[in-house]
PDB file of C-alpha atoms in Angstrom:
ATOM      1  CA  MET A   1       0.924 -33.533  21.168  1.00  0.00           C
ATOM      2  CA  ILE A   2      -0.526 -31.495  18.337  1.00  0.00           C
ATOM      3  CA  LYS A   3      -0.389 -27.743  18.011  1.00  0.00           C
ATOM      4  CA  VAL A   4      -3.043 -25.469  16.547  1.00  0.00           C
ATOM      5  CA  HIS A   5      -2.266 -21.923  15.472  1.00  0.00           C
ATOM      6  CA  PHE A   6      -5.104 -19.363  15.478  1.00  0.00           C
ATOM      7  CA  PHE A   7      -5.363 -16.362  13.209  1.00  0.00           C
ATOM      8  CA  ALA A   8      -7.707 -13.417  12.754  1.00  0.00           C
ATOM      9  CA  ILE A   9     -11.192 -13.982  14.087  1.00  0.00           C
ATOM     10  CA  LEU A  10     -10.308 -17.359  15.639  1.00  0.00           C
ATOM     11  CA  ARG A  11      -7.362 -15.783  17.440  1.00  0.00           C
ATOM     12  CA  GLU A  12      -9.626 -13.076  18.861  1.00  0.00           C
ATOM     13  CA  GLN A  13     -12.331 -15.471  19.935  1.00  0.00           C
ATOM     14  CA  ALA A  14      -9.928 -17.965  21.483  1.00  0.00           C
ATOM     15  CA  GLY A  15      -8.046 -15.154  23.245  1.00  0.00           C
ATOM     16  CA  ARG A  16      -4.706 -16.769  22.242  1.00  0.00           C
ATOM     17  CA  ASP A  17      -2.686 -17.474  19.158  1.00  0.00           C
ATOM     18  CA  HIS A  18      -2.095 -21.149  19.711  1.00  0.00           C
ATOM     19  CA  TRP A  19      -3.286 -24.244  21.550  1.00  0.00           C
ATOM     20  CA  GLN A  20      -1.543 -27.510  22.292  1.00  0.00           C
ATOM     21  CA  GLY A  21      -3.145 -30.801  23.279  1.00  0.00           C
ATOM     22  CA  PRO A  22      -2.769 -34.575  23.102  1.00  0.00           C
ATOM     23  CA  LEU A  23      -3.413 -36.338  19.791  1.00  0.00           C
ATOM     24  CA  LEU A  24      -6.640 -38.284  20.316  1.00  0.00           C
ATOM     25  CA  GLU A  25      -7.306 -41.574  18.584  1.00  0.00           C
ATOM     26  CA  LYS A  26      -8.548 -41.252  14.953  1.00  0.00           C
ATOM     27  CA  ALA A  27      -8.293 -37.453  15.251  1.00  0.00           C
ATOM     28  CA  ASN A  28      -8.852 -35.443  12.071  1.00  0.00           C
ATOM     29  CA  PRO A  29      -9.149 -31.720  11.507  1.00  0.00           C
ATOM     30  CA  LYS A  30     -12.961 -31.918  11.679  1.00  0.00           C
ATOM     31  CA  SER A  31     -13.094 -33.627  15.087  1.00  0.00           C
ATOM     32  CA  LEU A  32     -10.365 -31.319  16.380  1.00  0.00           C
ATOM     33  CA  TYR A  33     -12.105 -28.154  15.194  1.00  0.00           C
ATOM     34  CA  ASP A  34     -15.505 -29.240  16.558  1.00  0.00           C
ATOM     35  CA  SER A  35     -14.002 -29.777  20.019  1.00  0.00           C
ATOM     36  CA  LEU A  36     -12.048 -26.489  19.964  1.00  0.00           C
ATOM     37  CA  ALA A  37     -15.151 -24.637  18.703  1.00  0.00           C
ATOM     38  CA  ARG A  38     -17.017 -25.887  21.734  1.00  0.00           C
ATOM     39  CA  GLU A  39     -14.191 -25.006  24.062  1.00  0.00           C
ATOM     40  CA  PHE A  40     -13.586 -21.481  22.723  1.00  0.00           C
ATOM     41  CA  GLY A  41     -17.098 -20.617  21.417  1.00  0.00           C
ATOM     42  CA  PHE A  42     -16.054 -20.054  17.812  1.00  0.00           C
ATOM     43  CA  SER A  43     -18.773 -18.507  15.675  1.00  0.00           C
ATOM     44  CA  LEU A  44     -17.498 -20.099  12.443  1.00  0.00           C
ATOM     45  CA  THR A  45     -18.212 -23.738  11.667  1.00  0.00           C
ATOM     46  CA  SER A  46     -15.897 -26.064   9.726  1.00  0.00           C
ATOM     47  CA  LYS A  47     -18.104 -25.374   6.633  1.00  0.00           C
ATOM     48  CA  ASP A  48     -16.800 -21.805   6.702  1.00  0.00           C
ATOM     49  CA  LEU A  49     -13.128 -22.770   6.978  1.00  0.00           C
ATOM     50  CA  GLN A  50     -10.229 -24.379   5.221  1.00  0.00           C
ATOM     51  CA  VAL A  51      -7.546 -26.292   7.065  1.00  0.00           C
ATOM     52  CA  ALA A  52      -3.793 -26.733   6.687  1.00  0.00           C
ATOM     53  CA  VAL A  53      -1.478 -29.200   8.431  1.00  0.00           C
ATOM     54  CA  ASN A  54       2.270 -28.618   8.473  1.00  0.00           C
ATOM     55  CA  ASP A  55       1.785 -25.725   6.028  1.00  0.00           C
ATOM     56  CA  GLU A  56      -0.153 -27.674   3.390  1.00  0.00           C
ATOM     57  CA  PHE A  57      -3.869 -27.433   2.669  1.00  0.00           C
ATOM     58  CA  VAL A  58      -5.539 -30.746   3.586  1.00  0.00           C
ATOM     59  CA  ASP A  59      -9.046 -32.261   3.693  1.00  0.00           C
ATOM     60  CA  TRP A  60     -11.142 -32.290   6.843  1.00  0.00           C
ATOM     61  CA  ASN A  61     -10.747 -36.085   7.171  1.00  0.00           C
ATOM     62  CA  PHE A  62      -6.937 -35.952   7.020  1.00  0.00           C
ATOM     63  CA  SER A  63      -5.348 -38.349   9.480  1.00  0.00           C
ATOM     64  CA  LEU A  64      -3.523 -36.316  12.114  1.00  0.00           C
ATOM     65  CA  GLN A  65      -0.085 -37.550  13.361  1.00  0.00           C
ATOM     66  CA  GLU A  66       1.932 -36.900  16.484  1.00  0.00           C
ATOM     67  CA  GLY A  67       3.662 -33.509  16.192  1.00  0.00           C
ATOM     68  CA  ASP A  68       1.356 -32.104  13.520  1.00  0.00           C
ATOM     69  CA  GLU A  69       0.769 -28.333  13.413  1.00  0.00           C
ATOM     70  CA  VAL A  70      -2.735 -27.368  12.364  1.00  0.00           C
ATOM     71  CA  VAL A  71      -4.133 -24.082  11.153  1.00  0.00           C
ATOM     72  CA  PHE A  72      -7.822 -23.480  10.641  1.00  0.00           C
ATOM     73  CA  ILE A  73      -8.229 -20.828   7.916  1.00  0.00           C
ATOM     74  CA  PRO A  74     -11.133 -18.452   8.085  1.00  0.00           C
ATOM     75  CA  PRO A  75     -12.400 -16.921   4.828  1.00  0.00           C
ATOM     76  CA  VAL A  76      -9.423 -15.162   3.289  1.00  0.00           C
ATOM     77  CA  ALA A  77      -9.512 -11.470   2.405  1.00  0.00           C
ATOM     78  CA  GLY A  78      -6.224 -10.378   0.992  1.00  0.00           C
ATOM     79  CA  GLY A  79      -5.624  -7.973  -1.827  1.00  0.00           C
TER      80      GLY A  79
ATOM     81  CA  MET B   1      16.781  -7.282 -12.303  1.00  0.00           C
ATOM     82  CA  LEU B   2      15.264 -10.696 -12.035  1.00  0.00           C
ATOM     83  CA  LYS B   3      16.659 -13.386 -14.292  1.00  0.00           C
ATOM     84  CA  LYS B   4      14.761 -14.416 -17.407  1.00  0.00           C
ATOM     85  CA  GLU B   5      11.360 -16.023 -16.662  1.00  0.00           C
ATOM     86  CA  SER B   6      11.223 -15.547 -12.977  1.00  0.00           C
ATOM     87  CA  PHE B   7       8.867 -14.602 -10.185  1.00  0.00           C
ATOM     88  CA  ASP B   8       9.127 -13.021  -6.757  1.00  0.00           C
ATOM     89  CA  PHE B   9       6.381 -13.112  -4.137  1.00  0.00           C
ATOM     90  CA  GLU B  10       6.987 -11.764  -0.650  1.00  0.00           C
ATOM     91  CA  LEU B  11       5.010 -10.454   2.303  1.00  0.00           C
ATOM     92  CA  THR B  12       6.203  -7.172   3.723  1.00  0.00           C
ATOM     93  CA  ARG B  13       5.707  -5.287   6.954  1.00  0.00           C
ATOM     94  CA  ALA B  14       7.338  -2.172   5.505  1.00  0.00           C
ATOM     95  CA  PRO B  15       5.659   0.132   2.958  1.00  0.00           C
ATOM     96  CA  ILE B  16       5.628  -1.392  -0.529  1.00  0.00           C
ATOM     97  CA  ASP B  17       8.296   0.059  -2.809  1.00  0.00           C
ATOM     98  CA  GLU B  18       6.544   0.018  -6.144  1.00  0.00           C
ATOM     99  CA  LYS B  19       9.422   1.817  -7.953  1.00  0.00           C
ATOM    100  CA  GLY B  20      11.880  -0.833  -6.818  1.00  0.00           C
ATOM    101  CA  LEU B  21       9.530  -3.607  -7.798  1.00  0.00           C
ATOM    102  CA  ARG B  22       9.021  -2.120 -11.252  1.00  0.00           C
ATOM    103  CA  ALA B  23      12.772  -2.001 -11.673  1.00  0.00           C
ATOM    104  CA  MET B  24      12.961  -5.698 -10.866  1.00  0.00           C
ATOM    105  CA  CYS B  25      10.728  -6.387 -13.850  1.00  0.00           C
ATOM    106  CA  ALA B  26      13.056  -4.518 -16.290  1.00  0.00           C
ATOM    107  CA  ASP B  27      13.872  -6.818 -19.170  1.00  0.00           C
ATOM    108  CA  PRO B  28      15.377  -5.883 -22.527  1.00  0.00           C
ATOM    109  CA  ALA B  29      13.256  -8.561 -24.225  1.00  0.00           C
ATOM    110  CA  SER B  30       9.978  -7.236 -22.784  1.00  0.00           C
ATOM    111  CA  GLY B  31       7.915  -4.751 -24.691  1.00  0.00           C
ATOM    112  CA  GLY B  32       5.109  -4.538 -22.184  1.00  0.00           C
ATOM    113  CA  TYR B  33       4.786  -3.947 -18.420  1.00  0.00           C
ATOM    114  CA  VAL B  34       1.498  -4.030 -16.502  1.00  0.00           C
ATOM    115  CA  SER B  35       1.101  -3.343 -12.805  1.00  0.00           C
ATOM    116  CA  PHE B  36      -1.751  -3.409 -10.295  1.00  0.00           C
ATOM    117  CA  GLU B  37      -1.862  -1.672  -6.942  1.00  0.00           C
ATOM    118  CA  GLY B  38      -4.482  -2.386  -4.309  1.00  0.00           C
ATOM    119  CA  TRP B  39      -5.197   0.710  -2.235  1.00  0.00           C
ATOM    120  CA  VAL B  40      -7.085   1.015   1.049  1.00  0.00           C
ATOM    121  CA  ARG B  41     -10.384   2.734   0.320  1.00  0.00           C
ATOM    122  CA  ASN B  42     -12.580   4.649   2.741  1.00  0.00           C
ATOM    123  CA  HIS B  43     -15.785   2.575   2.246  1.00  0.00           C
ATOM    124  CA  SER B  44     -16.872  -1.029   2.301  1.00  0.00           C
ATOM    125  CA  GLU B  45     -20.382  -2.449   2.006  1.00  0.00           C
ATOM    126  CA  GLY B  46     -22.002   0.881   2.760  1.00  0.00           C
ATOM    127  CA  GLN B  47     -19.829   1.593   5.782  1.00  0.00           C
ATOM    128  CA  GLN B  48     -17.205   4.307   6.175  1.00  0.00           C
ATOM    129  CA  VAL B  49     -13.825   2.775   6.820  1.00  0.00           C
ATOM    130  CA  THR B  50     -11.099   4.608   8.768  1.00  0.00           C
ATOM    131  CA  ARG B  51      -8.282   2.039   8.591  1.00  0.00           C
ATOM    132  CA  LEU B  52      -7.406  -1.626   8.031  1.00  0.00           C
ATOM    133  CA  GLU B  53      -5.235  -4.292   9.473  1.00  0.00           C
ATOM    134  CA  TYR B  54      -3.909  -7.255   7.497  1.00  0.00           C
ATOM    135  CA  GLU B  55      -2.885 -10.479   9.151  1.00  0.00           C
ATOM    136  CA  ALA B  56      -1.143 -13.400   7.455  1.00  0.00           C
ATOM    137  CA  TYR B  57      -0.350 -17.058   7.974  1.00  0.00           C
ATOM    138  CA  ASP B  58       3.119 -16.396   6.612  1.00  0.00           C
ATOM    139  CA  ALA B  59       4.418 -19.844   5.714  1.00  0.00           C
ATOM    140  CA  LEU B  60       1.369 -20.851   3.711  1.00  0.00           C
ATOM    141  CA  ALA B  61       0.808 -17.397   2.239  1.00  0.00           C
ATOM    142  CA  LEU B  62       4.319 -17.473   0.822  1.00  0.00           C
ATOM    143  CA  LYS B  63       3.888 -20.992  -0.508  1.00  0.00           C
ATOM    144  CA  GLU B  64       0.521 -20.267  -2.135  1.00  0.00           C
ATOM    145  CA  GLY B  65       1.620 -16.872  -3.469  1.00  0.00           C
ATOM    146  CA  ARG B  66       4.685 -18.388  -5.127  1.00  0.00           C
ATOM    147  CA  LYS B  67       2.541 -21.176  -6.525  1.00  0.00           C
ATOM    148  CA  ILE B  68       0.195 -18.590  -8.077  1.00  0.00           C
ATOM    149  CA  LEU B  69       3.051 -16.691  -9.706  1.00  0.00           C
ATOM    150  CA  ARG B  70       4.518 -19.962 -11.098  1.00  0.00           C
ATOM    151  CA  GLU B  71       1.099 -20.835 -12.556  1.00  0.00           C
ATOM    152  CA  ALA B  72       0.843 -17.390 -14.172  1.00  0.00           C
ATOM    153  CA  LEU B  73       4.282 -17.786 -15.786  1.00  0.00           C
ATOM    154  CA  GLU B  74       3.218 -21.114 -17.212  1.00  0.00           C
ATOM    155  CA  LYS B  75      -0.252 -20.094 -18.320  1.00  0.00           C
ATOM    156  CA  PHE B  76       0.653 -16.796 -19.903  1.00  0.00           C
ATOM    157  CA  GLY B  77       4.293 -17.176 -20.904  1.00  0.00           C
ATOM    158  CA  VAL B  78       5.315 -13.779 -19.444  1.00  0.00           C
ATOM    159  CA  ALA B  79       8.874 -12.911 -18.540  1.00  0.00           C
ATOM    160  CA  GLN B  80       8.761 -11.654 -14.955  1.00  0.00           C
ATOM    161  CA  ILE B  81       6.192 -11.313 -12.205  1.00  0.00           C
ATOM    162  CA  VAL B  82       6.606  -9.616  -8.840  1.00  0.00           C
ATOM    163  CA  CYS B  83       4.021  -9.474  -6.094  1.00  0.00           C
ATOM    164  CA  ARG B  84       4.145  -7.946  -2.644  1.00  0.00           C
ATOM    165  CA  HIS B  85       1.455  -8.068  -0.019  1.00  0.00           C
ATOM    166  CA  PHE B  86       1.584  -5.812   3.001  1.00  0.00           C
ATOM    167  CA  VAL B  87       0.921  -7.238   6.466  1.00  0.00           C
ATOM    168  CA  GLY B  88      -0.050  -4.972   9.361  1.00  0.00           C
ATOM    169  CA  PRO B  89      -1.931  -1.706   9.788  1.00  0.00           C
ATOM    170  CA  LEU B  90      -2.742   0.588   6.891  1.00  0.00           C
ATOM    171  CA  ASN B  91      -4.446   3.948   6.496  1.00  0.00           C
ATOM    172  CA  ILE B  92      -6.792   5.096   3.738  1.00  0.00           C
ATOM    173  CA  GLY B  93      -4.967   5.455   0.412  1.00  0.00           C
ATOM    174  CA  GLU B  94      -1.999   3.290   1.414  1.00  0.00           C
ATOM    175  CA  MET B  95      -0.949   0.270  -0.651  1.00  0.00           C
ATOM    176  CA  ALA B  96      -1.960  -3.222   0.421  1.00  0.00           C
ATOM    177  CA  VAL B  97      -0.742  -5.191  -2.576  1.00  0.00           C
ATOM    178  CA  PHE B  98       1.352  -4.764  -5.690  1.00  0.00           C
ATOM    179  CA  VAL B  99       1.591  -6.912  -8.840  1.00  0.00           C
ATOM    180  CA  GLY B 100       3.989  -6.175 -11.683  1.00  0.00           C
ATOM    181  CA  VAL B 101       4.324  -8.194 -14.897  1.00  0.00           C
ATOM    182  CA  SER B 102       6.688  -7.740 -17.799  1.00  0.00           C
ATOM    183  CA  SER B 103       6.400  -9.690 -21.049  1.00  0.00           C
ATOM    184  CA  GLY B 104       7.180  -9.603 -24.730  1.00  0.00           C
ATOM    185  CA  HIS B 105       3.752  -8.241 -25.558  1.00  0.00           C
ATOM    186  CA  ARG B 106       0.980  -6.488 -23.668  1.00  0.00           C
ATOM    187  CA  GLY B 107      -1.792  -9.074 -24.055  1.00  0.00           C
ATOM    188  CA  GLU B 108      -0.293 -11.704 -21.852  1.00  0.00           C
ATOM    189  CA  ALA B 109       0.986  -9.055 -19.372  1.00  0.00           C
ATOM    190  CA  PHE B 110      -2.599  -7.786 -18.749  1.00  0.00           C
ATOM    191  CA  ALA B 111      -3.933 -11.311 -18.508  1.00  0.00           C
ATOM    192  CA  ALA B 112      -1.222 -12.529 -16.109  1.00  0.00           C
ATOM    193  CA  CYS B 113      -1.558  -9.455 -13.921  1.00  0.00           C
ATOM    194  CA  ARG B 114      -5.336  -9.992 -13.642  1.00  0.00           C
ATOM    195  CA  TYR B 115      -4.882 -13.671 -12.920  1.00  0.00           C
ATOM    196  CA  VAL B 116      -2.354 -13.043 -10.147  1.00  0.00           C
ATOM    197  CA  ILE B 117      -4.408 -10.500  -8.243  1.00  0.00           C
ATOM    198  CA  ASP B 118      -7.625 -12.513  -8.615  1.00  0.00           C
ATOM    199  CA  GLU B 119      -5.939 -15.700  -7.365  1.00  0.00           C
ATOM    200  CA  VAL B 120      -4.086 -13.950  -4.523  1.00  0.00           C
ATOM    201  CA  LYS B 121      -7.402 -12.547  -3.296  1.00  0.00           C
ATOM    202  CA  HIS B 122      -9.065 -15.907  -3.495  1.00  0.00           C
ATOM    203  CA  ARG B 123      -6.374 -18.320  -2.219  1.00  0.00           C
ATOM    204  CA  VAL B 124      -3.717 -16.736  -0.063  1.00  0.00           C
ATOM    205  CA  PRO B 125      -4.202 -17.007   3.728  1.00  0.00           C
ATOM    206  CA  ILE B 126      -4.284 -13.325   4.500  1.00  0.00           C
ATOM    207  CA  TRP B 127      -7.095 -11.658   6.476  1.00  0.00           C
ATOM    208  CA  LYS B 128      -8.381  -8.105   6.616  1.00  0.00           C
ATOM    209  CA  LYS B 129      -9.897  -6.359   9.615  1.00  0.00           C
ATOM    210  CA  GLU B 130     -11.813  -3.174   8.834  1.00  0.00           C
ATOM    211  CA  PHE B 131     -12.306  -0.334  11.353  1.00  0.00           C
ATOM    212  CA  TYR B 132     -15.403   1.810  10.780  1.00  0.00           C
ATOM    213  CA  LEU B 133     -16.207   5.394  11.497  1.00  0.00           C
ATOM    214  CA  ASN B 134     -18.911   4.418  13.935  1.00  0.00           C
ATOM    215  CA  GLY B 135     -16.333   2.656  16.137  1.00  0.00           C
ATOM    216  CA  ASP B 136     -17.144  -0.890  15.064  1.00  0.00           C
ATOM    217  CA  SER B 137     -14.666  -3.248  13.475  1.00  0.00           C
ATOM    218  CA  GLY B 138     -14.855  -6.615  11.813  1.00  0.00           C
ATOM    219  CA  TRP B 139     -12.978  -9.287   9.881  1.00  0.00           C
ATOM    220  CA  VAL B 140     -14.002  -9.108   6.245  1.00  0.00           C
ATOM    221  CA  ARG B 141     -16.090 -12.144   5.112  1.00  0.00           C
ATOM    222  CA  CYS B 142     -16.004 -13.612   8.617  1.00  0.00           C
ATOM    223  CA  GLU B 143     -18.487 -11.768  10.718  1.00  0.00           C
ATOM    224  CA  ARG B 144     -21.639 -12.997   9.065  1.00  0.00           C
ATOM    225  CA  CYS B 145     -20.650 -16.587   8.306  1.00  0.00           C
ATOM    226  CA  ALA B 146     -22.707 -17.851  11.200  1.00  0.00           C
ATOM    227  CA  GLU B 147     -25.787 -16.366   9.569  1.00  0.00           C
ATOM    228  CA  GLY B 148     -25.596 -18.945   6.794  1.00  0.00           C
ATOM    229  CA  HIS B 149     -24.176 -17.075   3.820  1.00  0.00           C
ATOM    230  CA  ASP B 150     -23.437 -19.172   0.783  1.00  0.00           C
ATOM    231  CA  HIS B 151     -19.717 -19.768   0.441  1.00  0.00           C
ATOM    232  CA  SER B 152     -17.558 -21.526  -2.090  1.00  0.00           C
ATOM    233  CA  HIS B 153     -14.358 -22.629  -0.420  1.00  0.00           C
TER     234      HIS B 153
END
């Protein structure tokens, strides 16, 4: 299983703060986001986002492993 | 008091204590202290704002915030840097973020303080939701992405 945490606009659009699902073959953050975006109707595309796995920024083609925790990061606006 | 050449970055869900943070930067070898405070203002992109909410991805925000402070120490050779970012709801005029820097001389203190706030705003996974006088609300920088704005991420 892999777990995805949702924040901010993604959390609101998904209607939940996390999602869990099976790790599909050759899954990467891009394929995962594209399928979740379809499922939840996200307005942002992966071009608009950054992604972190296990609390580290990674590339969109990062090889996901069993047990990974993924966060899709909308445009940040701190400060 | 922080020990020589150190940094302290935390998120807080309680009001930022800028006096306490300034005291943390006290250092007998430092001749200069520079601080920045980010306040909630009542307007944004032509709209009147009534309040804000900040949300954070804590684990990565702490990692990235601490990384930024370490970078600033290295780049500018200052003595101590503290940074606090508030998470949660804020009203107009309240403090969202604090940066304090002490150093031997003022030049590097100003530069390090500027660097820290600029990098925090650009890199740390914290999001801001604005609430407008007309009853609308929106996540800053997120609501118009689908319209094809140019981003550099």
